[in-house]
Each structure stands twice: as C-alpha cells, then as structure tokens.
GROMACS .gro file of C-alpha atoms in nm:
model
  345
    1MET     CA    1   4.110  14.911   6.766
    2THR     CA    2   4.041  14.773   6.422
    3ARG     CA    3   3.695  14.784   6.271
    4PHE     CA    4   3.679  14.559   5.969
    5GLY     CA    5   3.693  14.765   5.651
    6ILE     CA    6   3.857  15.055   5.840
    7LEU     CA    7   4.209  15.047   5.973
    8ARG     CA    8   4.200  15.210   6.315
    9ASN     CA    9   4.553  15.112   6.419
   10PRO     CA   10   4.803  15.215   6.149
   11GLY     CA   11   5.080  15.041   6.339
   12ARG     CA   12   4.932  14.705   6.240
   13ARG     CA   13   4.892  14.769   5.868
   14ARG     CA   14   4.963  15.080   5.664
   15ARG     CA   15   4.824  15.176   5.328
   16SER     CA   16   5.083  15.264   5.066
   17VAL     CA   17   5.051  15.638   5.003
   18VAL     CA   18   5.145  15.764   4.659
   19LEU     CA   19   5.092  16.069   4.449
   20ILE     CA   20   4.977  15.965   4.104
   21ALA     CA   21   5.139  16.131   3.806
   22LEU     CA   22   4.937  16.091   3.490
   23LEU     CA   23   5.169  15.999   3.207
   24ALA     CA   24   4.941  15.910   2.916
   25THR     CA   25   4.585  15.831   2.825
   26VAL     CA   26   4.535  15.591   2.537
   27GLY     CA   27   4.196  15.442   2.450
   28GLY     CA   28   4.053  15.518   2.792
   29VAL     CA   29   4.342  15.353   2.979
   30VAL     CA   30   4.554  15.582   3.195
   31SER     CA   31   4.912  15.478   3.267
   32VAL     CA   32   5.021  15.582   3.614
   33ALA     CA   33   5.347  15.605   3.802
   34PRO     CA   34   5.397  15.639   4.177
   35ALA     CA   35   5.580  15.925   4.342
   36THR     CA   36   5.670  15.964   4.708
   37ALA     CA   37   5.470  16.180   4.945
   38ASP     CA   38   5.606  16.372   5.242
   39ALA     CA   39   5.304  16.296   5.461
   40PRO     CA   40   4.993  16.081   5.444
   41PRO     CA   41   4.665  16.255   5.364
   42ALA     CA   42   4.427  16.348   5.641
   43GLY     CA   43   4.128  16.127   5.713
   44GLN     CA   44   4.061  15.761   5.758
   45VAL     CA   45   4.294  15.484   5.648
   46TYR     CA   46   4.097  15.197   5.497
   47SER     CA   47   4.223  14.841   5.507
   48ASP     CA   48   4.266  14.669   5.172
   49VAL     CA   49   4.255  14.323   5.330
   50ALA     CA   50   3.934  14.119   5.293
   51ASP     CA   51   3.775  14.011   5.619
   52GLY     CA   52   3.496  13.774   5.719
   53PHE     CA   53   3.454  13.456   5.519
   54ALA     CA   54   3.618  13.616   5.214
   55GLY     CA   55   3.936  13.630   5.421
   56THR     CA   56   3.937  13.257   5.504
   57SER     CA   57   4.070  12.960   5.311
   58GLY     CA   58   3.881  12.699   5.113
   59LEU     CA   59   3.830  12.555   4.764
   60GLY     CA   60   4.202  12.593   4.693
   61VAL     CA   61   4.216  12.966   4.774
   62GLU     CA   62   4.394  13.096   5.083
   63ARG     CA   63   4.204  13.428   5.099
   64THR     CA   64   4.058  13.690   4.868
   65THR     CA   65   4.329  13.918   4.727
   66GLY     CA   66   4.175  14.020   4.393
   67GLY     CA   67   4.423  14.136   4.131
   68GLU     CA   68   4.712  14.163   4.376
   69GLY     CA   69   5.040  14.101   4.193
   70GLY     CA   70   4.895  14.192   3.855
   71GLU     CA   71   4.928  14.511   3.655
   72THR     CA   72   4.741  14.820   3.773
   73VAL     CA   73   4.545  15.009   3.508
   74THR     CA   74   4.305  15.303   3.525
   75VAL     CA   75   4.010  15.292   3.287
   76THR     CA   76   3.775  15.570   3.183
   77ASP     CA   77   3.563  15.405   2.912
   78TYR     CA   78   3.344  15.097   2.881
   79GLU     CA   79   3.553  14.909   2.625
   80SER     CA   80   3.866  14.928   2.842
   81LEU     CA   81   3.677  14.818   3.153
   82VAL     CA   82   3.541  14.513   2.972
   83ARG     CA   83   3.883  14.433   2.824
   84TYR     CA   84   4.056  14.414   3.160
   85ALA     CA   85   3.767  14.274   3.366
   86THR     CA   86   3.731  13.976   3.132
   87ALA     CA   87   4.104  13.911   3.082
   88PRO     CA   88   4.255  13.584   3.206
   89GLU     CA   89   4.543  13.762   3.381
   90PRO     CA   90   4.518  13.930   3.723
   91TYR     CA   91   4.455  14.306   3.715
   92VAL     CA   92   4.390  14.588   3.956
   93ILE     CA   93   4.143  14.799   3.757
   94ARG     CA   94   4.092  15.155   3.880
   95VAL     CA   95   3.772  15.314   3.752
   96GLY     CA   96   3.864  15.678   3.698
   97GLY     CA   97   3.531  15.828   3.596
   98GLU     CA   98   3.169  15.767   3.504
   99ILE     CA   99   3.135  15.472   3.266
  100THR     CA  100   2.806  15.404   3.085
  101VAL     CA  101   2.736  15.037   3.006
  102THR     CA  102   2.602  14.936   2.665
  103PRO     CA  103   2.371  14.773   2.580
  104TYR     CA  104   2.155  14.897   2.865
  105GLY     CA  105   2.139  14.650   3.155
  106THR     CA  106   2.447  14.448   3.055
  107GLU     CA  107   2.628  14.271   3.338
  108ILE     CA  108   3.003  14.273   3.269
  109ARG     CA  109   3.142  13.921   3.302
  110VAL     CA  110   3.428  13.948   3.549
  111ALA     CA  111   3.704  13.685   3.539
  112SER     CA  112   3.902  13.552   3.836
  113ASP     CA  113   4.185  13.742   4.007
  114LYS     CA  114   4.052  14.095   3.962
  115THR     CA  115   4.021  14.405   4.173
  116ILE     CA  116   3.778  14.663   4.034
  117VAL     CA  117   3.798  14.977   4.247
  118GLY     CA  118   3.668  15.329   4.204
  119VAL     CA  119   3.916  15.615   4.230
  120GLY     CA  120   3.789  15.820   4.520
  121LEU     CA  121   3.432  15.930   4.454
  122VAL     CA  122   3.442  15.940   4.073
  123GLY     CA  123   3.402  15.570   3.985
  124HIS     CA  124   3.045  15.521   3.858
  125ILE     CA  125   2.905  15.227   3.660
  126VAL     CA  126   2.584  15.350   3.496
  127ASN     CA  127   2.309  15.146   3.323
  128GLY     CA  128   2.473  14.810   3.400
  129GLY     CA  129   2.648  14.592   3.655
  130PHE     CA  130   2.875  14.289   3.704
  131PHE     CA  131   2.834  13.912   3.670
  132LEU     CA  132   3.061  13.649   3.831
  133GLY     CA  133   2.991  13.308   3.685
  134ASP     CA  134   3.062  12.945   3.763
  135GLY     CA  135   3.404  12.898   3.925
  136VAL     CA  136   3.503  13.265   3.915
  137HIS     CA  137   3.701  13.339   4.229
  138ASN     CA  138   3.930  13.587   4.402
  139VAL     CA  139   3.748  13.906   4.302
  140ILE     CA  140   3.722  14.241   4.482
  141ILE     CA  141   3.459  14.497   4.378
  142ARG     CA  142   3.514  14.812   4.576
  143ASN     CA  143   3.443  15.183   4.612
  144LEU     CA  144   3.208  15.210   4.313
  145THR     CA  145   2.867  15.362   4.257
  146ILE     CA  146   2.666  15.110   4.050
  147ARG     CA  147   2.336  15.258   3.942
  148ASP     CA  148   2.036  15.308   3.722
  149THR     CA  149   1.898  15.015   3.526
  150LEU     CA  150   1.538  15.061   3.642
  151MET     CA  151   1.260  14.980   3.395
  152GLU     CA  152   0.977  15.125   3.602
  153GLU     CA  153   0.714  15.156   3.329
  154ASP     CA  154   0.799  14.832   3.145
  155ASP     CA  155   0.879  14.611   3.446
  156PRO     CA  156   0.735  14.752   3.771
  157ASP     CA  157   0.779  14.421   3.961
  158ASP     CA  158   1.132  14.343   3.833
  159LYS     CA  159   1.020  14.021   3.666
  160ASP     CA  160   1.105  14.072   3.299
  161PHE     CA  161   1.449  14.238   3.301
  162ASP     CA  162   1.725  14.083   3.513
  163TYR     CA  163   1.956  14.385   3.541
  164ASP     CA  164   2.132  14.325   3.872
  165GLY     CA  165   2.398  14.543   4.028
  166ILE     CA  166   2.619  14.241   4.109
  167GLN     CA  167   2.513  13.882   4.035
  168LEU     CA  168   2.718  13.585   4.151
  169ASP     CA  169   2.649  13.229   4.030
  170ASN     CA  170   2.870  12.960   4.188
  171ALA     CA  171   3.152  13.208   4.252
  172HIS     CA  172   3.377  13.200   4.557
  173HIS     CA  173   3.616  13.424   4.747
  174VAL     CA  174   3.457  13.757   4.664
  175TRP     CA  175   3.475  14.083   4.860
  176ILE     CA  176   3.213  14.352   4.786
  177ASP     CA  177   3.313  14.656   4.988
  178HIS     CA  178   3.234  15.029   5.018
  179ASN     CA  179   3.004  15.051   4.716
  180THR     CA  180   2.676  15.231   4.663
  181ILE     CA  181   2.435  15.020   4.457
  182THR     CA  182   2.104  15.181   4.374
  183ARG     CA  183   1.806  15.189   4.139
  184MET     CA  184   1.866  14.860   3.958
  185ASN     CA  185   1.604  14.651   3.780
  186ASP     CA  186   1.591  14.333   3.992
  187GLY     CA  187   1.850  14.279   4.267
  188LEU     CA  188   2.114  14.515   4.392
  189ILE     CA  189   2.314  14.204   4.487
  190ASP     CA  190   2.210  13.847   4.400
  191SER     CA  191   2.434  13.579   4.552
  192ARG     CA  192   2.301  13.274   4.373
  193LYS     CA  193   2.345  12.899   4.368
  194ASP     CA  194   2.647  12.787   4.573
  195THR     CA  195   2.840  13.114   4.585
  196THR     CA  196   3.052  13.104   4.900
  197TYR     CA  197   3.340  13.265   5.092
  198LEU     CA  198   3.168  13.598   5.031
  199THR     CA  199   3.197  13.915   5.237
  200VAL     CA  200   2.969  14.213   5.175
  201SER     CA  201   3.082  14.509   5.385
  202TRP     CA  202   3.041  14.887   5.423
  203ASN     CA  203   2.802  14.923   5.126
  204VAL     CA  204   2.496  15.142   5.073
  205LEU     CA  205   2.211  14.942   4.916
  206ALA     CA  206   1.931  15.185   4.843
  207GLU     CA  207   1.616  15.286   4.658
  208ASN     CA  208   1.516  14.952   4.512
  209ASN     CA  209   1.251  14.683   4.519
  210LYS     CA  210   1.486  14.386   4.571
  211SER     CA  211   1.794  14.454   4.780
  212PHE     CA  212   2.000  14.141   4.848
  213GLY     CA  213   1.886  13.789   4.762
  214ILE     CA  214   2.082  13.477   4.854
  215GLY     CA  215   1.999  13.122   4.751
  216TRP     CA  216   1.854  12.954   4.440
  217THR     CA  217   2.006  12.622   4.553
  218ASP     CA  218   1.908  12.312   4.750
  219ASN     CA  219   2.264  12.274   4.880
  220VAL     CA  220   2.359  12.412   5.221
  221THR     CA  221   2.727  12.496   5.173
  222SER     CA  222   2.762  12.875   5.145
  223ARG     CA  223   2.960  13.083   5.392
  224ILE     CA  224   2.873  13.454   5.388
  225THR     CA  225   2.959  13.754   5.605
  226ILE     CA  226   2.744  14.068   5.579
  227HIS     CA  227   2.853  14.360   5.797
  228HIS     CA  228   2.837  14.739   5.820
  229ASN     CA  229   2.592  14.782   5.530
  230TRP     CA  230   2.332  15.058   5.516
  231ILE     CA  231   2.019  14.917   5.352
  232ARG     CA  232   1.761  15.190   5.307
  233ASP     CA  233   1.442  15.272   5.117
  234THR     CA  234   1.400  14.917   4.985
  235ASN     CA  235   1.123  14.662   4.975
  236GLN     CA  236   1.216  14.292   4.986
  237ARG     CA  237   1.528  14.071   5.030
  238ASN     CA  238   1.724  14.267   5.290
  239PRO     CA  239   1.871  14.004   5.274
  240SER     CA  240   1.660  13.699   5.207
  241ALA     CA  241   1.909  13.429   5.302
  242ASP     CA  242   1.816  13.079   5.181
  243ASN     CA  243   2.010  12.759   5.255
  244ILE     CA  244   2.330  12.918   5.387
  245ALA     CA  245   2.550  12.697   5.600
  246TYR     CA  246   2.695  12.996   5.786
  247ALA     CA  247   2.539  13.343   5.755
  248HIS     CA  248   2.698  13.605   5.980
  249LEU     CA  249   2.523  13.945   5.985
  250TYR     CA  250   2.647  14.219   6.213
  251ASN     CA  251   2.647  14.597   6.251
  252ASN     CA  252   2.409  14.655   5.960
  253TYR     CA  253   2.162  14.945   5.943
  254LEU     CA  254   1.820  14.876   5.792
  255GLN     CA  255   1.610  15.189   5.740
  256ASN     CA  256   1.271  15.237   5.574
  257VAL     CA  257   1.221  14.876   5.462
  258ARG     CA  258   0.867  14.813   5.344
  259SER     CA  259   0.833  14.434   5.320
  260THR     CA  260   1.090  14.213   5.493
  261GLY     CA  261   1.408  14.259   5.693
  262ASN     CA  262   1.665  13.987   5.768
  263HIS     CA  263   1.504  13.655   5.674
  264SER     CA  264   1.672  13.325   5.763
  265ARG     CA  265   1.520  13.088   5.507
  266GLY     CA  266   1.537  12.716   5.430
  267ALA     CA  267   1.810  12.546   5.633
  268THR     CA  268   2.012  12.863   5.694
  269LYS     CA  269   2.207  12.907   6.015
  270MET     CA  270   2.221  13.281   6.084
  271VAL     CA  271   2.395  13.484   6.354
  272LEU     CA  272   2.264  13.842   6.376
  273GLU     CA  273   2.452  14.084   6.600
  274ASN     CA  274   2.444  14.454   6.694
  275SER     CA  275   2.240  14.578   6.398
  276TYR     CA  276   2.002  14.874   6.394
  277PHE     CA  277   1.649  14.853   6.250
  278ASP     CA  278   1.451  15.174   6.193
  279ASN     CA  279   1.107  15.169   6.029
  280VAL     CA  280   1.139  14.808   5.914
  281LYS     CA  281   0.853  14.565   5.861
  282ASP     CA  282   0.941  14.224   6.011
  283PRO     CA  283   1.296  14.318   6.120
  284TYR     CA  284   1.421  13.958   6.158
  285TYR     CA  285   1.262  13.614   6.147
  286LEU     CA  286   1.320  13.253   6.041
  287ASP     CA  287   1.160  12.961   5.863
  288ALA     CA  288   1.070  12.645   6.053
  289ALA     CA  289   1.386  12.458   5.947
  290ALA     CA  290   1.620  12.757   5.980
  291GLU     CA  291   1.812  12.891   6.279
  292LEU     CA  292   1.864  13.253   6.384
  293ARG     CA  293   2.058  13.356   6.692
  294GLU     CA  294   2.040  13.727   6.765
  295SER     CA  295   2.197  13.959   7.022
  296GLY     CA  296   2.262  14.326   7.080
  297ASN     CA  297   2.024  14.455   6.812
  298ILE     CA  298   1.818  14.776   6.836
  299VAL     CA  299   1.472  14.800   6.679
  300VAL     CA  300   1.281  15.131   6.660
  301ASN     CA  301   0.969  15.251   6.477
  302SER     CA  302   0.917  14.898   6.341
  303THR     CA  303   0.639  14.641   6.329
  304GLY     CA  304   0.607  14.269   6.277
  305LYS     CA  305   0.831  13.973   6.341
  306ARG     CA  306   1.135  13.965   6.567
  307ASP     CA  307   1.176  13.590   6.588
  308SER     CA  308   1.481  13.382   6.668
  309GLY     CA  309   1.559  13.022   6.746
  310GLY     CA  310   1.839  12.767   6.746
  311SER     CA  311   2.205  12.800   6.837
  312ALA     CA  312   2.329  12.854   6.476
  313PHE     CA  313   2.713  12.870   6.499
  314ASN     CA  314   2.999  13.071   6.646
  315PRO     CA  315   3.153  13.310   6.388
  316SER     CA  316   3.468  13.345   6.599
  317ASP     CA  317   3.541  12.979   6.527
  318PHE     CA  318   3.619  13.091   6.170
  319TYR     CA  319   3.765  13.444   6.198
  320SER     CA  320   3.822  13.734   6.434
  321TYR     CA  321   3.598  14.039   6.428
  322THR     CA  322   3.508  14.337   6.647
  323LEU     CA  323   3.152  14.454   6.707
  324ASP     CA  324   3.052  14.818   6.716
  325SER     CA  325   2.770  14.918   6.948
  326ALA     CA  326   2.434  14.902   6.770
  327ALA     CA  327   2.356  15.253   6.900
  328ASP     CA  328   2.653  15.392   6.704
  329ILE     CA  329   2.562  15.229   6.373
  330PRO     CA  330   2.340  15.498   6.210
  331ALA     CA  331   2.599  15.772   6.260
  332LEU     CA  332   2.892  15.549   6.172
  333LEU     CA  333   2.744  15.421   5.848
  334GLY     CA  334   2.613  15.766   5.758
  335THR     CA  335   2.973  15.871   5.698
  336GLU     CA  336   3.171  15.551   5.644
  337ALA     CA  337   2.944  15.335   5.422
  338GLY     CA  338   2.966  15.364   5.044
  339PRO     CA  339   3.254  15.505   4.835
  340GLN     CA  340   3.523  15.700   5.017
  341ALA     CA  341   3.754  15.970   4.885
  342ASP     CA  342   4.066  15.797   5.016
  343ILE     CA  343   4.004  15.455   4.859
  344GLY     CA  344   4.145  15.375   4.515
  345GLN     CA  345   4.383  15.670   4.510
   0.00000   0.00000   0.00000
C-alpha cells in the first residue's frame, strides 16, 4: 500500500540508491559523484513524486518536478544557496549543513524549476526563509528545518516584521514536504493571493503564533492539498483557508492549538478527512458562504466549534489518494513527519 509521501510498495517505484563520494568543496558548493551500493539502506523509502494537487496538470505545467533534469549541487553556505535558488536554470540544491540567513529575516527569492532539499537531518535554514513570487512555478522545498526569526520583544503580535518560513504569492505547482518550520515571526507558511496547485505534506509546523494562512485574494481559483502535517503548539491559522476553490485536508494532526483549528473561510470548499485533533480550540468550522464536508475525524480534549455544511467536492475526481485511520495519525506523524535521515542522501 502506498501512503503519499512514503513509498510502501518498492515494486511500484524505487528510489535511486547511491553512495556519495565527496570530490571537492569550493565556495560552499560540494561536487558529488555517485557510486554503486550493494544493498539499499535500512528504513523507509520515501517517494520523490509530488502528490495531491501539486501532482496534477494546469497552467501549462504537467506536474511538479522541481529541478529534475538540472544539475545537482550541494551547498553549505548562504551565498551559494542564494546563487542557485535564484538562478534561471533548473537545479537540485542539496542543503548539506546549517545555513544562517543574512540580513536577519530575509526570505530567499526562489526561481522556477528548483528542488531545495536537506541532506538527511543536517539541512537547517536559520534566521530566514523562502519567497516564491508572481509566476514562480515547479518548486519543491523538502526535508529542511526552517527556524528562528522570532522578534518576541519587538513584535509580540507578529505585525511589524513579516519574516515567514515560506511565503508564496501567485506561485503554482509547489510541493512543500517533510520540513520542520518553527519559531518564525509571522507565518510558518503563507500561501497568498492566487497560489495554486500546492501540496503541503508530512511537515511539522510548531511553536508559533501564526501557523498556515491561505488567502489574501477575492478570487476563488486555488487548488490546495494539505495532508499528514503535525501542527502543534500554535495559536491561529491552522490553516485559515480563505477563498479556495478546492481545499483537501486529510490525515493531519493538530495538537495544543490555542485559538482556531481548520477554518473554511470566504467561499472555500473544504473536504476534511481522517484528521486527529487534541487540545484544540474550535477544531473545524466554516463561514456562512463556505462549505466544509468532514468525515472520519477524531476530536479529544477539545472545545468549541465542530461545524460542517455543504457538499464541497470529491478529491478523487482530481487524483488518487489513500487515507490512514485517524486513530493511527499521532503515532505515525510522531516518527514520519518532518525531516528524515533517508531523504536527500
């Protein structure tokens, strides 16, 4: 059985297994060469194929493949990361260590056709994040820890410094997968304006005021899949989903949420399936003009709204997916969400 983000049946799709020989390090860029391995490493095999709406066609893009077909580079310093992330050519950019962003709070402007992936557990982006602007498309951000732009004393309500983990403005075909994003000043993820064909999967979003905001537009065109994310110790926007044509949320784990859970806002059509809510205020609810169809969810230790209404849409009309049991979600995401040692190797 295949769970999206994790390849359970290696007969269907195998990851290429290589041993990396370091040949040279010049200016923070590591050249690498593959060597054969006698046997695959133990542990899980993670699919490198985008699923959900990021895996579907539209706006001239067949599916999200990131920097596939471009050169692979490994970066270990900020200048090299910026150089390749902003380049016009496709690149697979492996982040091979902890990179501190300067100036503090800067969002690196990622260009189209890029994969930015942490090497195992060592890829950290500290004191900054990423920005995908108007028309940027076909981007994968994966297996990174993005952290620490908080301005607690100067900006306790996150109103003066917009230091997001990942901000997307009118981008499309983006896959955000297996990251930990934490302690940022403003949003951990802000999917703004008409960003669409977006999948956010297997991430840990934690220890923040604003978790995941979607909207800032009067148009109702966005298509977004949000699955297998562990959202914990946050306050608002978990997510706040405004004016989304198709919002599919499934198998997420919300834990210790102080203000609002899954909010279907504006004219959003939301399908919410098999998620687990523990100690969440207002686990799920909708505005008067919105729709929210829910099934299979578990709510414990929580208070407030659990409202639904409308037929929304059928996600299976757009792509195939497999639901995990809601009861299994806390344990599953406790080990499988966030960066993984086997990804990016």
